[in-house]
PDB file of C-alpha atoms in Angstrom:
ATOM      1  CA  UNK A  25       0.000   0.000   0.000  1.00 72.00           C
ATOM      2  CA  UNK A  26       1.165   3.513  -0.800  1.00 78.00           C
ATOM      3  CA  UNK A  27      -0.044   6.826   0.613  1.00 81.00           C
ATOM      4  CA  UNK A  28      -0.025  10.153  -1.199  1.00 84.00           C
ATOM      5  CA  UNK A  29       2.194  12.810   0.368  1.00 82.00           C
ATOM      6  CA  UNK A  30       1.420  16.522   0.509  1.00 81.00           C
ATOM      7  CA  UNK A  31       3.714  16.885  -2.514  1.00 83.00           C
ATOM      8  CA  UNK A  32       1.409  14.509  -4.485  1.00 81.00           C
ATOM      9  CA  UNK A  33       4.024  11.735  -4.529  1.00 84.00           C
ATOM     10  CA  UNK A  34       3.101   8.100  -3.806  1.00 86.00           C
ATOM     11  CA  UNK A  35       5.117   6.792  -0.831  1.00 82.00           C
ATOM     12  CA  UNK A  36       5.196   3.052   0.028  1.00 79.00           C
ATOM     13  CA  UNK A  37       3.818   2.428   3.512  1.00 76.00           C
ATOM     14  CA  UNK A  38       3.254  -1.328   3.956  1.00 75.00           C
ATOM     15  CA  UNK A  39       3.376  -4.719   2.227  1.00 79.00           C
ATOM     16  CA  UNK A  40       0.666  -7.306   2.653  1.00 82.00           C
ATOM     17  CA  UNK A  41      -2.563  -8.519   1.116  1.00 85.00           C
ATOM     18  CA  UNK A  42      -6.056  -7.129   0.665  1.00 88.00           C
ATOM     19  CA  UNK A  43      -9.582  -8.449   0.633  1.00 92.00           C
ATOM     20  CA  UNK A  44     -12.000  -6.471  -1.520  1.00 92.00           C
ATOM     21  CA  UNK A  45     -15.761  -6.308  -0.918  1.00 93.00           C
ATOM     22  CA  UNK A  46     -18.632  -4.509  -2.586  1.00 89.00           C
ATOM     23  CA  UNK A  47     -20.919  -2.492  -0.334  1.00 89.00           C
ATOM     24  CA  UNK A  48     -24.570  -2.346  -1.299  1.00 87.00           C
ATOM     25  CA  UNK A  49     -27.559  -0.212  -0.442  1.00 87.00           C
ATOM     26  CA  UNK A  50     -30.975  -1.561  -1.445  1.00 88.00           C
ATOM     27  CA  UNK A  51     -29.324  -3.989  -3.858  1.00 83.00           C
ATOM     28  CA  UNK A  52     -27.179  -1.366  -5.598  1.00 84.00           C
ATOM     29  CA  UNK A  53     -23.389  -1.338  -5.208  1.00 84.00           C
ATOM     30  CA  UNK A  54     -22.411   2.076  -3.857  1.00 86.00           C
ATOM     31  CA  UNK A  55     -18.872   1.556  -2.566  1.00 91.00           C
ATOM     32  CA  UNK A  56     -15.907  -0.781  -2.362  1.00 93.00           C
ATOM     33  CA  UNK A  57     -14.372  -1.842   0.960  1.00 95.00           C
ATOM     34  CA  UNK A  58     -10.678  -2.728   1.120  1.00 93.00           C
ATOM     35  CA  UNK A  59      -9.439  -4.705   4.143  1.00 92.00           C
ATOM     36  CA  UNK A  60      -5.647  -4.592   4.185  1.00 87.00           C
ATOM     37  CA  UNK A  61      -3.440  -6.828   6.333  1.00 84.00           C
ATOM     38  CA  UNK A  62       0.274  -6.161   6.289  1.00 78.00           C
ATOM     39  CA  UNK A  63       3.335  -8.162   7.260  1.00 69.00           C
ATOM     40  CA  UNK A  64       4.229  -5.573   9.896  1.00 65.00           C
ATOM     41  CA  UNK A  65       0.814  -5.655  11.571  1.00 54.00           C
ATOM     42  CA  UNK A  66      -0.078  -9.312  11.108  1.00 53.00           C
ATOM     43  CA  UNK A  67      -3.668 -10.342  10.528  1.00 55.00           C
ATOM     44  CA  UNK A  68      -4.987  -9.376  13.961  1.00 62.00           C
ATOM     45  CA  UNK A  69      -5.369  -5.678  13.167  1.00 72.00           C
ATOM     46  CA  UNK A  70      -6.489  -5.311   9.561  1.00 83.00           C
ATOM     47  CA  UNK A  71      -7.091  -1.793   8.287  1.00 86.00           C
ATOM     48  CA  UNK A  72     -10.401  -1.090   6.572  1.00 92.00           C
ATOM     49  CA  UNK A  73     -10.938   1.563   3.932  1.00 93.00           C
ATOM     50  CA  UNK A  74     -14.201   2.471   2.207  1.00 95.00           C
ATOM     51  CA  UNK A  75     -14.179   4.156  -1.165  1.00 93.00           C
ATOM     52  CA  UNK A  76     -17.037   5.379  -3.306  1.00 90.00           C
ATOM     53  CA  UNK A  77     -17.067   3.744  -6.729  1.00 86.00           C
ATOM     54  CA  UNK A  78     -16.098   6.881  -8.627  1.00 86.00           C
ATOM     55  CA  UNK A  79     -13.010   7.263  -6.382  1.00 89.00           C
ATOM     56  CA  UNK A  80     -11.556   3.883  -7.438  1.00 90.00           C
ATOM     57  CA  UNK A  81      -9.247   4.189 -10.454  1.00 90.00           C
ATOM     58  CA  UNK A  82      -6.685   2.163 -12.335  1.00 90.00           C
ATOM     59  CA  UNK A  83      -3.214   3.703 -12.133  1.00 90.00           C
ATOM     60  CA  UNK A  84      -0.460   2.570 -14.463  1.00 90.00           C
ATOM     61  CA  UNK A  85       0.088  -1.106 -15.260  1.00 92.00           C
ATOM     62  CA  UNK A  86      -0.182  -2.575 -11.756  1.00 92.00           C
ATOM     63  CA  UNK A  87      -1.823   0.071  -9.580  1.00 92.00           C
ATOM     64  CA  UNK A  88      -5.276   0.714  -8.185  1.00 92.00           C
ATOM     65  CA  UNK A  89      -5.936   4.012  -6.425  1.00 91.00           C
ATOM     66  CA  UNK A  90      -8.835   4.873  -4.153  1.00 93.00           C
ATOM     67  CA  UNK A  91      -9.885   7.593  -1.730  1.00 92.00           C
ATOM     68  CA  UNK A  92     -11.131   6.994   1.798  1.00 92.00           C
ATOM     69  CA  UNK A  93     -12.314  10.027   3.802  1.00 87.00           C
ATOM     70  CA  UNK A  94     -10.401  12.438   1.545  1.00 80.00           C
ATOM     71  CA  UNK A  95      -7.088  10.546   1.852  1.00 88.00           C
ATOM     72  CA  UNK A  96      -5.738   8.836  -1.264  1.00 90.00           C
ATOM     73  CA  UNK A  97      -4.158   5.370  -1.315  1.00 91.00           C
ATOM     74  CA  UNK A  98      -2.497   3.240  -3.966  1.00 90.00           C
ATOM     75  CA  UNK A  99      -2.470  -0.544  -4.042  1.00 91.00           C
ATOM     76  CA  UNK A 100       0.401  -1.878  -6.130  1.00 91.00           C
ATOM     77  CA  UNK A 101      -0.173  -5.463  -7.273  1.00 90.00           C
ATOM     78  CA  UNK A 102       2.578  -7.969  -8.100  1.00 88.00           C
ATOM     79  CA  UNK A 103       1.737  -8.114 -11.774  1.00 90.00           C
ATOM     80  CA  UNK A 104      -0.625  -6.785 -14.386  1.00 93.00           C
ATOM     81  CA  UNK A 105      -2.690  -9.997 -14.527  1.00 94.00           C
ATOM     82  CA  UNK A 106      -3.733  -9.591 -10.890  1.00 91.00           C
ATOM     83  CA  UNK A 107      -4.801  -5.955 -11.238  1.00 91.00           C
ATOM     84  CA  UNK A 108      -6.563  -6.803 -14.520  1.00 90.00           C
ATOM     85  CA  UNK A 109      -8.584  -9.449 -12.656  1.00 89.00           C
ATOM     86  CA  UNK A 110      -9.495  -6.991  -9.888  1.00 88.00           C
ATOM     87  CA  UNK A 111     -10.411  -4.447 -12.583  1.00 81.00           C
ATOM     88  CA  UNK A 112     -12.795  -6.919 -14.211  1.00 82.00           C
ATOM     89  CA  UNK A 113     -14.478  -7.585 -10.853  1.00 84.00           C
ATOM     90  CA  UNK A 114     -15.026  -3.894 -10.026  1.00 82.00           C
ATOM     91  CA  UNK A 115     -15.648  -2.555 -13.545  1.00 73.00           C
ATOM     92  CA  UNK A 116     -19.299  -3.672 -13.835  1.00 69.00           C
ATOM     93  CA  UNK A 117     -20.108  -1.540 -10.772  1.00 64.00           C
ATOM     94  CA  UNK A 118     -18.021   1.465 -11.745  1.00 60.00           C
ATOM     95  CA  UNK A 119     -18.884   3.066 -15.062  1.00 55.00           C
ATOM     96  CA  UNK A 120     -16.379   5.841 -14.371  1.00 42.00           C
ATOM     97  CA  UNK A 121     -13.362   3.465 -14.153  1.00 40.00           C
ATOM     98  CA  UNK A 122     -10.412   5.124 -15.858  1.00 42.00           C
ATOM     99  CA  UNK A 123      -7.002   3.860 -16.841  1.00 43.00           C
ATOM    100  CA  UNK A 124      -4.152   6.355 -16.434  1.00 44.00           C
TER     101      UNK A 124
END
């Protein structure tokens, strides 16, 4: 996971894995929840982030950015195939998905 600095530069902050969930309201997907567990923290204290659909974007070949409570984050996946798979899972919900 990376965090965006005040200088708009992505800074690596932790390595781990993420679970991704859709959040629904009355049967309509309105947000995506990311639960991130890192090597440093173990699995006992996962961090949860909620992002509205239009705040989830593809970034580069292996990145996925999202905003939670006005703070931006970047998930960097091991390879393009993994992020492509995640993209295909989220894309049907997010008509504003953009590739940068």
